[in-house]
Amino acid sequence: MIERRRPVLVRLLVAACLVSLLFPVSPASAAGPRDELGQVKDRLEDARTGLRHVALRKRAELVDLQVLDSRRAALDRELAGLNAELDVAQGVLDDAEAALQRTTSRLLATRERLDRTRRRLAARQDDFASRARASYMYGGSGAYAGLVFDMDNAEEFSRGVKYARAVLQHDHEQVVAISSLERQVLRTTIALQRLQAEHTRQRAVAVAERNAVAAIVARREAVAAQVAEQVEVHKETVSELEGDRRTYAAMVEQLRLESAQLEAEL
């Protein structure tokens, strides 16, 4: 916290001195020219003393101002470093967000693929169940073979063999297709679980980076506020010193002219 009370108190003391110089207490009886000249010279000496005091204070304040300038330069460098750090963290956060978006898209696509596969599997299972029931009702594959050997002529026998083979081949393809779909569903499920884990990891990374960026921004704002406060104190001090210098210089000049005029009248 920058000390503000001391410059204000000094400012009040300077104002009190100026008031006493501008509006001196009049004696009870009318003073003669020499007495008036003495009073003016006393006020002139007081004004010169005040001017010297301001000069000394100004030199001391200039030292403080140099410290403030050094501090401000250090804060500027710190701000530059924080800005660079913020840019890096923001870049990491952007990358994490992009990766998270890609993973989320893949996750949604995989879930849709899993749903489609399960629907296909359910349809194939229903078809296979119907075929199995029909095969059971007509005696299974053995019944097809019996049907073939009961044919009366070669043409019927040939058609029967083809039909039996087609039925058996279809049943075999159904079993293979269902088995393949089952493996596909299993692979898809495993892939989905891996994507879910990756999604969780990337989300954690993104949150951590976002928190890091937020902390950097908070530090940056605190430093920026400190810089602004330092600059404000700098401006106020310079303004006060310049105002005091001008006031005392004008007072010295005014009293010097009054003193010269009174001396000329004697």
PDB file of C-alpha atoms in Angstrom:
ATOM      1  CA  MET A   1       0.000   0.000   0.000  1.00  0.00           C
ATOM      2  CA  ILE A   2       1.450   3.387  -1.025  1.00  0.00           C
ATOM      3  CA  GLU A   3       1.649   5.982   1.728  1.00  0.00           C
ATOM      4  CA  ARG A   4      -0.580   8.938   0.884  1.00  0.00           C
ATOM      5  CA  ARG A   5      -1.027  10.643   4.273  1.00  0.00           C
ATOM      6  CA  ARG A   6       2.427  12.270   4.492  1.00  0.00           C
ATOM      7  CA  PRO A   7       2.155  14.333   1.252  1.00  0.00           C
ATOM      8  CA  VAL A   8      -1.309  15.507   2.309  1.00  0.00           C
ATOM      9  CA  LEU A   9      -0.060  16.680   5.718  1.00  0.00           C
ATOM     10  CA  VAL A  10       2.886  18.468   4.172  1.00  0.00           C
ATOM     11  CA  ARG A  11       0.534  20.071   1.698  1.00  0.00           C
ATOM     12  CA  LEU A  12      -1.606  21.384   4.571  1.00  0.00           C
ATOM     13  CA  LEU A  13       1.442  22.802   6.345  1.00  0.00           C
ATOM     14  CA  VAL A  14       2.549  24.554   3.172  1.00  0.00           C
ATOM     15  CA  ALA A  15      -0.936  25.999   2.726  1.00  0.00           C
ATOM     16  CA  ALA A  16      -0.917  27.285   6.312  1.00  0.00           C
ATOM     17  CA  CYS A  17       2.448  28.971   5.755  1.00  0.00           C
ATOM     18  CA  LEU A  18       1.206  30.600   2.563  1.00  0.00           C
ATOM     19  CA  VAL A  19      -1.905  31.900   4.308  1.00  0.00           C
ATOM     20  CA  SER A  20       0.222  33.461   7.046  1.00  0.00           C
ATOM     21  CA  LEU A  21       2.426  35.101   4.424  1.00  0.00           C
ATOM     22  CA  LEU A  22      -0.442  36.375   2.296  1.00  0.00           C
ATOM     23  CA  PHE A  23      -2.572  37.551   5.199  1.00  0.00           C
ATOM     24  CA  PRO A  24      -0.290  38.665   8.039  1.00  0.00           C
ATOM     25  CA  VAL A  25      -1.800  39.544  11.397  1.00  0.00           C
ATOM     26  CA  SER A  26      -2.050  43.337  11.662  1.00  0.00           C
ATOM     27  CA  PRO A  27      -0.706  44.935  14.853  1.00  0.00           C
ATOM     28  CA  ALA A  28      -3.103  46.684  17.177  1.00  0.00           C
ATOM     29  CA  SER A  29      -1.666  50.140  16.411  1.00  0.00           C
ATOM     30  CA  ALA A  30      -0.805  51.525  12.996  1.00  0.00           C
ATOM     31  CA  ALA A  31       2.778  50.695  12.096  1.00  0.00           C
ATOM     32  CA  GLY A  32       5.171  53.194  10.579  1.00  0.00           C
ATOM     33  CA  PRO A  33       6.878  52.739   7.222  1.00  0.00           C
ATOM     34  CA  ARG A  34      10.000  51.219   8.792  1.00  0.00           C
ATOM     35  CA  ASP A  35       7.944  48.802  10.860  1.00  0.00           C
ATOM     36  CA  GLU A  36       5.951  47.857   7.777  1.00  0.00           C
ATOM     37  CA  LEU A  37       9.190  47.370   5.854  1.00  0.00           C
ATOM     38  CA  GLY A  38      10.473  45.130   8.616  1.00  0.00           C
ATOM     39  CA  GLN A  39       7.318  43.056   8.494  1.00  0.00           C
ATOM     40  CA  VAL A  40       7.558  42.708   4.724  1.00  0.00           C
ATOM     41  CA  LYS A  41      11.191  41.642   4.964  1.00  0.00           C
ATOM     42  CA  ASP A  42      10.301  39.092   7.632  1.00  0.00           C
ATOM     43  CA  ARG A  43       7.583  37.702   5.382  1.00  0.00           C
ATOM     44  CA  LEU A  44       9.998  37.734   2.470  1.00  0.00           C
ATOM     45  CA  GLU A  45      12.509  35.735   4.485  1.00  0.00           C
ATOM     46  CA  ASP A  46       9.793  33.318   5.516  1.00  0.00           C
ATOM     47  CA  ALA A  47       8.756  32.924   1.867  1.00  0.00           C
ATOM     48  CA  ARG A  48      12.344  32.285   0.829  1.00  0.00           C
ATOM     49  CA  THR A  49      12.675  29.771   3.642  1.00  0.00           C
ATOM     50  CA  GLY A  50       9.505  28.078   2.431  1.00  0.00           C
ATOM     51  CA  LEU A  51      10.835  28.047  -1.115  1.00  0.00           C
ATOM     52  CA  ARG A  52      14.068  26.442   0.063  1.00  0.00           C
ATOM     53  CA  HIS A  53      12.044  23.918   2.042  1.00  0.00           C
ATOM     54  CA  VAL A  54      10.046  23.050  -1.061  1.00  0.00           C
ATOM     55  CA  ALA A  55      13.281  22.691  -3.013  1.00  0.00           C
ATOM     56  CA  LEU A  56      14.644  20.283  -0.403  1.00  0.00           C
ATOM     57  CA  ARG A  57      11.400  18.365  -0.355  1.00  0.00           C
ATOM     58  CA  LYS A  58      11.381  18.290  -4.122  1.00  0.00           C
ATOM     59  CA  ARG A  59      14.837  16.745  -4.182  1.00  0.00           C
ATOM     60  CA  ALA A  60      13.681  14.131  -1.680  1.00  0.00           C
ATOM     61  CA  GLU A  61      10.535  13.491  -3.652  1.00  0.00           C
ATOM     62  CA  LEU A  62      12.529  13.184  -6.868  1.00  0.00           C
ATOM     63  CA  VAL A  63      14.449  10.370  -5.235  1.00  0.00           C
ATOM     64  CA  ASP A  64      11.134   8.751  -4.358  1.00  0.00           C
ATOM     65  CA  LEU A  65       9.930   9.366  -7.896  1.00  0.00           C
ATOM     66  CA  GLN A  66      12.999   7.628  -9.259  1.00  0.00           C
ATOM     67  CA  VAL A  67      12.145   4.679  -7.048  1.00  0.00           C
ATOM     68  CA  LEU A  68       8.598   4.786  -8.363  1.00  0.00           C
ATOM     69  CA  ASP A  69       9.840   4.929 -11.939  1.00  0.00           C
ATOM     70  CA  SER A  70      12.107   1.948 -11.306  1.00  0.00           C
ATOM     71  CA  ARG A  71       9.224   0.087  -9.744  1.00  0.00           C
ATOM     72  CA  ARG A  72       6.980   0.965 -12.661  1.00  0.00           C
ATOM     73  CA  ALA A  73       9.595  -0.279 -15.123  1.00  0.00           C
ATOM     74  CA  ALA A  74       9.876  -3.512 -13.148  1.00  0.00           C
ATOM     75  CA  LEU A  75       6.113  -3.895 -13.197  1.00  0.00           C
ATOM     76  CA  ASP A  76       6.073  -3.248 -16.938  1.00  0.00           C
ATOM     77  CA  ARG A  77       8.599  -6.034 -17.400  1.00  0.00           C
ATOM     78  CA  GLU A  78       6.547  -8.292 -15.160  1.00  0.00           C
ATOM     79  CA  LEU A  79       3.458  -7.474 -17.178  1.00  0.00           C
ATOM     80  CA  ALA A  80       5.280  -8.328 -20.385  1.00  0.00           C
ATOM     81  CA  GLY A  81       6.294 -11.666 -18.893  1.00  0.00           C
ATOM     82  CA  LEU A  82       2.768 -12.348 -17.717  1.00  0.00           C
ATOM     83  CA  ASN A  83       1.392 -11.497 -21.139  1.00  0.00           C
ATOM     84  CA  ALA A  84       3.785 -13.969 -22.737  1.00  0.00           C
ATOM     85  CA  GLU A  85       2.836 -16.586 -20.150  1.00  0.00           C
ATOM     86  CA  LEU A  86      -0.818 -15.846 -20.759  1.00  0.00           C
ATOM     87  CA  ASP A  87      -0.375 -16.300 -24.510  1.00  0.00           C
ATOM     88  CA  VAL A  88       1.297 -19.679 -23.969  1.00  0.00           C
ATOM     89  CA  ALA A  89      -1.374 -20.840 -21.531  1.00  0.00           C
ATOM     90  CA  GLN A  90      -4.103 -19.654 -23.876  1.00  0.00           C
ATOM     91  CA  GLY A  91      -2.519 -21.608 -26.719  1.00  0.00           C
ATOM     92  CA  VAL A  92      -2.399 -24.755 -24.590  1.00  0.00           C
ATOM     93  CA  LEU A  93      -6.003 -24.196 -23.590  1.00  0.00           C
ATOM     94  CA  ASP A  94      -7.060 -23.754 -27.212  1.00  0.00           C
ATOM     95  CA  ASP A  95      -5.285 -27.000 -28.137  1.00  0.00           C
ATOM     96  CA  ALA A  96      -6.949 -28.822 -25.253  1.00  0.00           C
ATOM     97  CA  GLU A  97     -10.349 -27.469 -26.234  1.00  0.00           C
ATOM     98  CA  ALA A  98      -9.805 -28.530 -29.856  1.00  0.00           C
ATOM     99  CA  ALA A  99      -8.728 -32.012 -28.757  1.00  0.00           C
ATOM    100  CA  LEU A 100     -11.735 -32.191 -26.463  1.00  0.00           C
ATOM    101  CA  GLN A 101     -14.026 -31.235 -29.329  1.00  0.00           C
ATOM    102  CA  ARG A 102     -12.496 -33.902 -31.574  1.00  0.00           C
ATOM    103  CA  THR A 103     -12.853 -36.542 -28.890  1.00  0.00           C
ATOM    104  CA  THR A 104     -16.446 -35.533 -28.225  1.00  0.00           C
ATOM    105  CA  SER A 105     -17.266 -35.808 -31.926  1.00  0.00           C
ATOM    106  CA  ARG A 106     -15.640 -39.247 -32.124  1.00  0.00           C
ATOM    107  CA  LEU A 107     -17.477 -40.293 -28.988  1.00  0.00           C
ATOM    108  CA  LEU A 108     -20.842 -39.296 -30.433  1.00  0.00           C
ATOM    109  CA  ALA A 109     -20.030 -41.016 -33.736  1.00  0.00           C
ATOM    110  CA  THR A 110     -19.030 -44.202 -31.917  1.00  0.00           C
ATOM    111  CA  ARG A 111     -22.211 -44.194 -29.891  1.00  0.00           C
ATOM    112  CA  GLU A 112     -24.245 -43.863 -33.082  1.00  0.00           C
ATOM    113  CA  ARG A 113     -22.239 -46.690 -34.640  1.00  0.00           C
ATOM    114  CA  LEU A 114     -22.857 -48.848 -31.580  1.00  0.00           C
ATOM    115  CA  ASP A 115     -26.583 -48.168 -31.752  1.00  0.00           C
ATOM    116  CA  ARG A 116     -26.683 -49.082 -35.452  1.00  0.00           C
ATOM    117  CA  THR A 117     -24.691 -52.268 -34.838  1.00  0.00           C
ATOM    118  CA  ARG A 118     -26.967 -53.315 -32.027  1.00  0.00           C
ATOM    119  CA  ARG A 119     -30.029 -52.755 -34.202  1.00  0.00           C
ATOM    120  CA  ARG A 120     -28.463 -54.832 -37.001  1.00  0.00           C
ATOM    121  CA  LEU A 121     -27.523 -57.535 -34.529  1.00  0.00           C
ATOM    122  CA  ALA A 122     -31.039 -57.637 -33.126  1.00  0.00           C
ATOM    123  CA  ALA A 123     -32.464 -57.945 -36.647  1.00  0.00           C
ATOM    124  CA  ARG A 124     -30.069 -60.760 -37.574  1.00  0.00           C
ATOM    125  CA  GLN A 125     -30.791 -62.564 -34.339  1.00  0.00           C
ATOM    126  CA  ASP A 126     -34.523 -62.352 -34.997  1.00  0.00           C
ATOM    127  CA  ASP A 127     -34.009 -63.682 -38.539  1.00  0.00           C
ATOM    128  CA  PHE A 128     -31.786 -66.495 -37.325  1.00  0.00           C
ATOM    129  CA  ALA A 129     -34.300 -67.367 -34.627  1.00  0.00           C
ATOM    130  CA  SER A 130     -37.036 -67.596 -37.254  1.00  0.00           C
ATOM    131  CA  ARG A 131     -34.815 -69.787 -39.453  1.00  0.00           C
ATOM    132  CA  ALA A 132     -33.913 -71.990 -36.531  1.00  0.00           C
ATOM    133  CA  ARG A 133     -37.566 -72.454 -35.605  1.00  0.00           C
ATOM    134  CA  ALA A 134     -38.431 -73.332 -39.211  1.00  0.00           C
ATOM    135  CA  SER A 135     -35.535 -75.780 -39.414  1.00  0.00           C
ATOM    136  CA  TYR A 136     -36.645 -77.373 -36.173  1.00  0.00           C
ATOM    137  CA  MET A 137     -40.245 -77.680 -37.370  1.00  0.00           C
ATOM    138  CA  TYR A 138     -39.184 -79.444 -40.576  1.00  0.00           C
ATOM    139  CA  GLY A 139     -36.612 -81.708 -38.978  1.00  0.00           C
ATOM    140  CA  GLY A 140     -33.491 -79.610 -39.277  1.00  0.00           C
ATOM    141  CA  SER A 141     -30.767 -80.155 -41.844  1.00  0.00           C
ATOM    142  CA  GLY A 142     -31.276 -83.938 -41.620  1.00  0.00           C
ATOM    143  CA  ALA A 143     -34.843 -83.501 -42.833  1.00  0.00           C
ATOM    144  CA  TYR A 144     -33.535 -81.665 -45.876  1.00  0.00           C
ATOM    145  CA  ALA A 145     -31.245 -84.608 -46.626  1.00  0.00           C
ATOM    146  CA  GLY A 146     -34.145 -87.059 -46.297  1.00  0.00           C
ATOM    147  CA  LEU A 147     -36.170 -84.915 -48.639  1.00  0.00           C
ATOM    148  CA  VAL A 148     -33.395 -85.125 -51.225  1.00  0.00           C
ATOM    149  CA  PHE A 149     -33.148 -88.914 -51.104  1.00  0.00           C
ATOM    150  CA  ASP A 150     -36.901 -89.276 -51.489  1.00  0.00           C
ATOM    151  CA  MET A 151     -36.815 -87.638 -54.945  1.00  0.00           C
ATOM    152  CA  ASP A 152     -38.096 -89.908 -57.775  1.00  0.00           C
ATOM    153  CA  ASN A 153     -35.982 -88.657 -60.692  1.00  0.00           C
ATOM    154  CA  ALA A 154     -32.606 -87.054 -61.270  1.00  0.00           C
ATOM    155  CA  GLU A 155     -34.007 -83.604 -62.014  1.00  0.00           C
ATOM    156  CA  GLU A 156     -35.944 -83.482 -58.803  1.00  0.00           C
ATOM    157  CA  PHE A 157     -32.953 -84.889 -56.991  1.00  0.00           C
ATOM    158  CA  SER A 158     -30.713 -82.136 -58.381  1.00  0.00           C
ATOM    159  CA  ARG A 159     -33.161 -79.418 -57.413  1.00  0.00           C
ATOM    160  CA  GLY A 160     -33.481 -80.894 -53.961  1.00  0.00           C
ATOM    161  CA  VAL A 161     -29.714 -80.967 -53.458  1.00  0.00           C
ATOM    162  CA  LYS A 162     -29.407 -77.331 -54.519  1.00  0.00           C
ATOM    163  CA  TYR A 163     -32.225 -76.334 -52.223  1.00  0.00           C
ATOM    164  CA  ALA A 164     -30.754 -78.196 -49.270  1.00  0.00           C
ATOM    165  CA  ARG A 165     -27.345 -76.654 -49.891  1.00  0.00           C
ATOM    166  CA  ALA A 166     -28.860 -73.190 -50.174  1.00  0.00           C
ATOM    167  CA  VAL A 167     -30.714 -73.617 -46.898  1.00  0.00           C
ATOM    168  CA  LEU A 168     -27.658 -74.942 -45.103  1.00  0.00           C
ATOM    169  CA  GLN A 169     -25.446 -72.215 -46.614  1.00  0.00           C
ATOM    170  CA  HIS A 170     -27.901 -69.544 -45.578  1.00  0.00           C
ATOM    171  CA  ASP A 171     -28.017 -70.890 -42.052  1.00  0.00           C
ATOM    172  CA  HIS A 172     -24.211 -70.960 -41.949  1.00  0.00           C
ATOM    173  CA  GLU A 173     -23.980 -67.388 -43.246  1.00  0.00           C
ATOM    174  CA  GLN A 174     -26.446 -66.295 -40.605  1.00  0.00           C
ATOM    175  CA  VAL A 175     -24.287 -67.816 -37.878  1.00  0.00           C
ATOM    176  CA  VAL A 176     -21.111 -66.244 -39.300  1.00  0.00           C
ATOM    177  CA  ALA A 177     -22.780 -62.842 -39.728  1.00  0.00           C
ATOM    178  CA  ILE A 178     -24.134 -62.842 -36.203  1.00  0.00           C
ATOM    179  CA  SER A 179     -20.775 -63.905 -34.807  1.00  0.00           C
ATOM    180  CA  SER A 180     -19.057 -61.140 -36.782  1.00  0.00           C
ATOM    181  CA  LEU A 181     -21.550 -58.569 -35.569  1.00  0.00           C
ATOM    182  CA  GLU A 182     -21.068 -59.722 -32.002  1.00  0.00           C
ATOM    183  CA  ARG A 183     -17.302 -59.215 -32.333  1.00  0.00           C
ATOM    184  CA  GLN A 184     -17.885 -55.829 -33.954  1.00  0.00           C
ATOM    185  CA  VAL A 185     -20.123 -54.764 -31.097  1.00  0.00           C
ATOM    186  CA  LEU A 186     -17.491 -55.889 -28.619  1.00  0.00           C
ATOM    187  CA  ARG A 187     -14.725 -53.961 -30.426  1.00  0.00           C
ATOM    188  CA  THR A 188     -16.961 -50.917 -30.678  1.00  0.00           C
ATOM    189  CA  THR A 189     -17.769 -51.105 -26.990  1.00  0.00           C
ATOM    190  CA  ILE A 190     -14.083 -51.308 -26.069  1.00  0.00           C
ATOM    191  CA  ALA A 191     -13.275 -48.407 -28.383  1.00  0.00           C
ATOM    192  CA  LEU A 192     -16.097 -46.411 -26.819  1.00  0.00           C
ATOM    193  CA  GLN A 193     -14.787 -47.052 -23.335  1.00  0.00           C
ATOM    194  CA  ARG A 194     -11.313 -45.934 -24.385  1.00  0.00           C
ATOM    195  CA  LEU A 195     -12.736 -42.805 -25.958  1.00  0.00           C
ATOM    196  CA  GLN A 196     -14.665 -42.081 -22.788  1.00  0.00           C
ATOM    197  CA  ALA A 197     -11.464 -42.365 -20.759  1.00  0.00           C
ATOM    198  CA  GLU A 198      -9.604 -40.136 -23.223  1.00  0.00           C
ATOM    199  CA  HIS A 199     -12.476 -37.669 -23.170  1.00  0.00           C
ATOM    200  CA  THR A 200     -12.304 -37.506 -19.383  1.00  0.00           C
ATOM    201  CA  ARG A 201      -8.532 -37.017 -19.409  1.00  0.00           C
ATOM    202  CA  GLN A 202      -8.634 -34.263 -22.004  1.00  0.00           C
ATOM    203  CA  ARG A 203     -11.441 -32.520 -20.185  1.00  0.00           C
ATOM    204  CA  ALA A 204      -9.363 -32.546 -16.990  1.00  0.00           C
ATOM    205  CA  VAL A 205      -6.420 -31.097 -18.910  1.00  0.00           C
ATOM    206  CA  ALA A 206      -8.639 -28.390 -20.368  1.00  0.00           C
ATOM    207  CA  VAL A 207     -10.028 -27.472 -16.956  1.00  0.00           C
ATOM    208  CA  ALA A 208      -6.532 -27.318 -15.451  1.00  0.00           C
ATOM    209  CA  GLU A 209      -5.313 -25.090 -18.255  1.00  0.00           C
ATOM    210  CA  ARG A 210      -8.368 -22.880 -17.926  1.00  0.00           C
ATOM    211  CA  ASN A 211      -7.694 -22.496 -14.195  1.00  0.00           C
ATOM    212  CA  ALA A 212      -4.065 -21.667 -14.916  1.00  0.00           C
ATOM    213  CA  VAL A 213      -5.119 -19.002 -17.393  1.00  0.00           C
ATOM    214  CA  ALA A 214      -7.578 -17.579 -14.860  1.00  0.00           C
ATOM    215  CA  ALA A 215      -4.832 -17.364 -12.226  1.00  0.00           C
ATOM    216  CA  ILE A 216      -2.518 -15.621 -14.671  1.00  0.00           C
ATOM    217  CA  VAL A 217      -5.228 -13.149 -15.602  1.00  0.00           C
ATOM    218  CA  ALA A 218      -5.841 -12.404 -11.908  1.00  0.00           C
ATOM    219  CA  ARG A 219      -2.141 -11.784 -11.357  1.00  0.00           C
ATOM    220  CA  ARG A 220      -2.042  -9.581 -14.406  1.00  0.00           C
ATOM    221  CA  GLU A 221      -4.976  -7.507 -13.210  1.00  0.00           C
ATOM    222  CA  ALA A 222      -3.418  -7.102  -9.758  1.00  0.00           C
ATOM    223  CA  VAL A 223      -0.123  -5.985 -11.253  1.00  0.00           C
ATOM    224  CA  ALA A 224      -1.877  -3.624 -13.653  1.00  0.00           C
ATOM    225  CA  ALA A 225      -3.772  -2.062 -10.735  1.00  0.00           C
ATOM    226  CA  GLN A 226      -0.511  -1.636  -8.857  1.00  0.00           C
ATOM    227  CA  VAL A 227       1.072   0.047 -11.864  1.00  0.00           C
ATOM    228  CA  ALA A 228      -1.894   2.393 -12.186  1.00  0.00           C
ATOM    229  CA  GLU A 229      -1.642   3.303  -8.507  1.00  0.00           C
ATOM    230  CA  GLN A 230       2.081   3.980  -8.797  1.00  0.00           C
ATOM    231  CA  VAL A 231       1.543   6.188 -11.835  1.00  0.00           C
ATOM    232  CA  GLU A 232      -1.230   8.109 -10.068  1.00  0.00           C
ATOM    233  CA  VAL A 233       0.988   8.788  -7.045  1.00  0.00           C
ATOM    234  CA  HIS A 234       3.745   9.872  -9.396  1.00  0.00           C
ATOM    235  CA  LYS A 235       1.484  12.377 -11.133  1.00  0.00           C
ATOM    236  CA  GLU A 236       0.031  13.716  -7.889  1.00  0.00           C
ATOM    237  CA  THR A 237       3.475  14.242  -6.346  1.00  0.00           C
ATOM    238  CA  VAL A 238       4.837  16.040  -9.386  1.00  0.00           C
ATOM    239  CA  SER A 239       1.721  18.216  -9.563  1.00  0.00           C
ATOM    240  CA  GLU A 240       1.925  19.159  -5.872  1.00  0.00           C
ATOM    241  CA  LEU A 241       5.609  20.011  -6.047  1.00  0.00           C
ATOM    242  CA  GLU A 242       5.156  22.139  -9.117  1.00  0.00           C
ATOM    243  CA  GLY A 243       2.211  23.957  -7.538  1.00  0.00           C
ATOM    244  CA  ASP A 244       4.177  24.669  -4.342  1.00  0.00           C
ATOM    245  CA  ARG A 245       7.174  25.900  -6.292  1.00  0.00           C
ATOM    246  CA  ARG A 246       5.121  28.311  -8.342  1.00  0.00           C
ATOM    247  CA  THR A 247       3.252  29.617  -5.316  1.00  0.00           C
ATOM    248  CA  TYR A 248       6.383  30.285  -3.285  1.00  0.00           C
ATOM    249  CA  ALA A 249       8.193  31.786  -6.258  1.00  0.00           C
ATOM    250  CA  ALA A 250       5.300  34.181  -6.871  1.00  0.00           C
ATOM    251  CA  MET A 251       5.181  35.064  -3.182  1.00  0.00           C
ATOM    252  CA  VAL A 252       8.913  35.802  -3.065  1.00  0.00           C
ATOM    253  CA  GLU A 253       8.631  38.018  -6.124  1.00  0.00           C
ATOM    254  CA  GLN A 254       5.622  39.882  -4.707  1.00  0.00           C
ATOM    255  CA  LEU A 255       7.267  40.505  -1.336  1.00  0.00           C
ATOM    256  CA  ARG A 256      10.518  41.518  -2.984  1.00  0.00           C
ATOM    257  CA  LEU A 257       8.677  44.191  -4.975  1.00  0.00           C
ATOM    258  CA  GLU A 258       6.853  45.402  -1.854  1.00  0.00           C
ATOM    259  CA  SER A 259      10.109  45.610   0.034  1.00  0.00           C
ATOM    260  CA  ALA A 260      11.770  47.579  -2.752  1.00  0.00           C
ATOM    261  CA  GLN A 261       8.810  49.956  -2.934  1.00  0.00           C
ATOM    262  CA  LEU A 262       8.840  50.606   0.819  1.00  0.00           C
ATOM    263  CA  GLU A 263      12.571  51.211   0.803  1.00  0.00           C
ATOM    264  CA  ALA A 264      12.118  53.735  -1.983  1.00  0.00           C
ATOM    265  CA  GLU A 265       9.493  55.581   0.076  1.00  0.00           C
ATOM    266  CA  LEU A 266      11.795  56.010   3.077  1.00  0.00           C
TER     267      LEU A 266
END
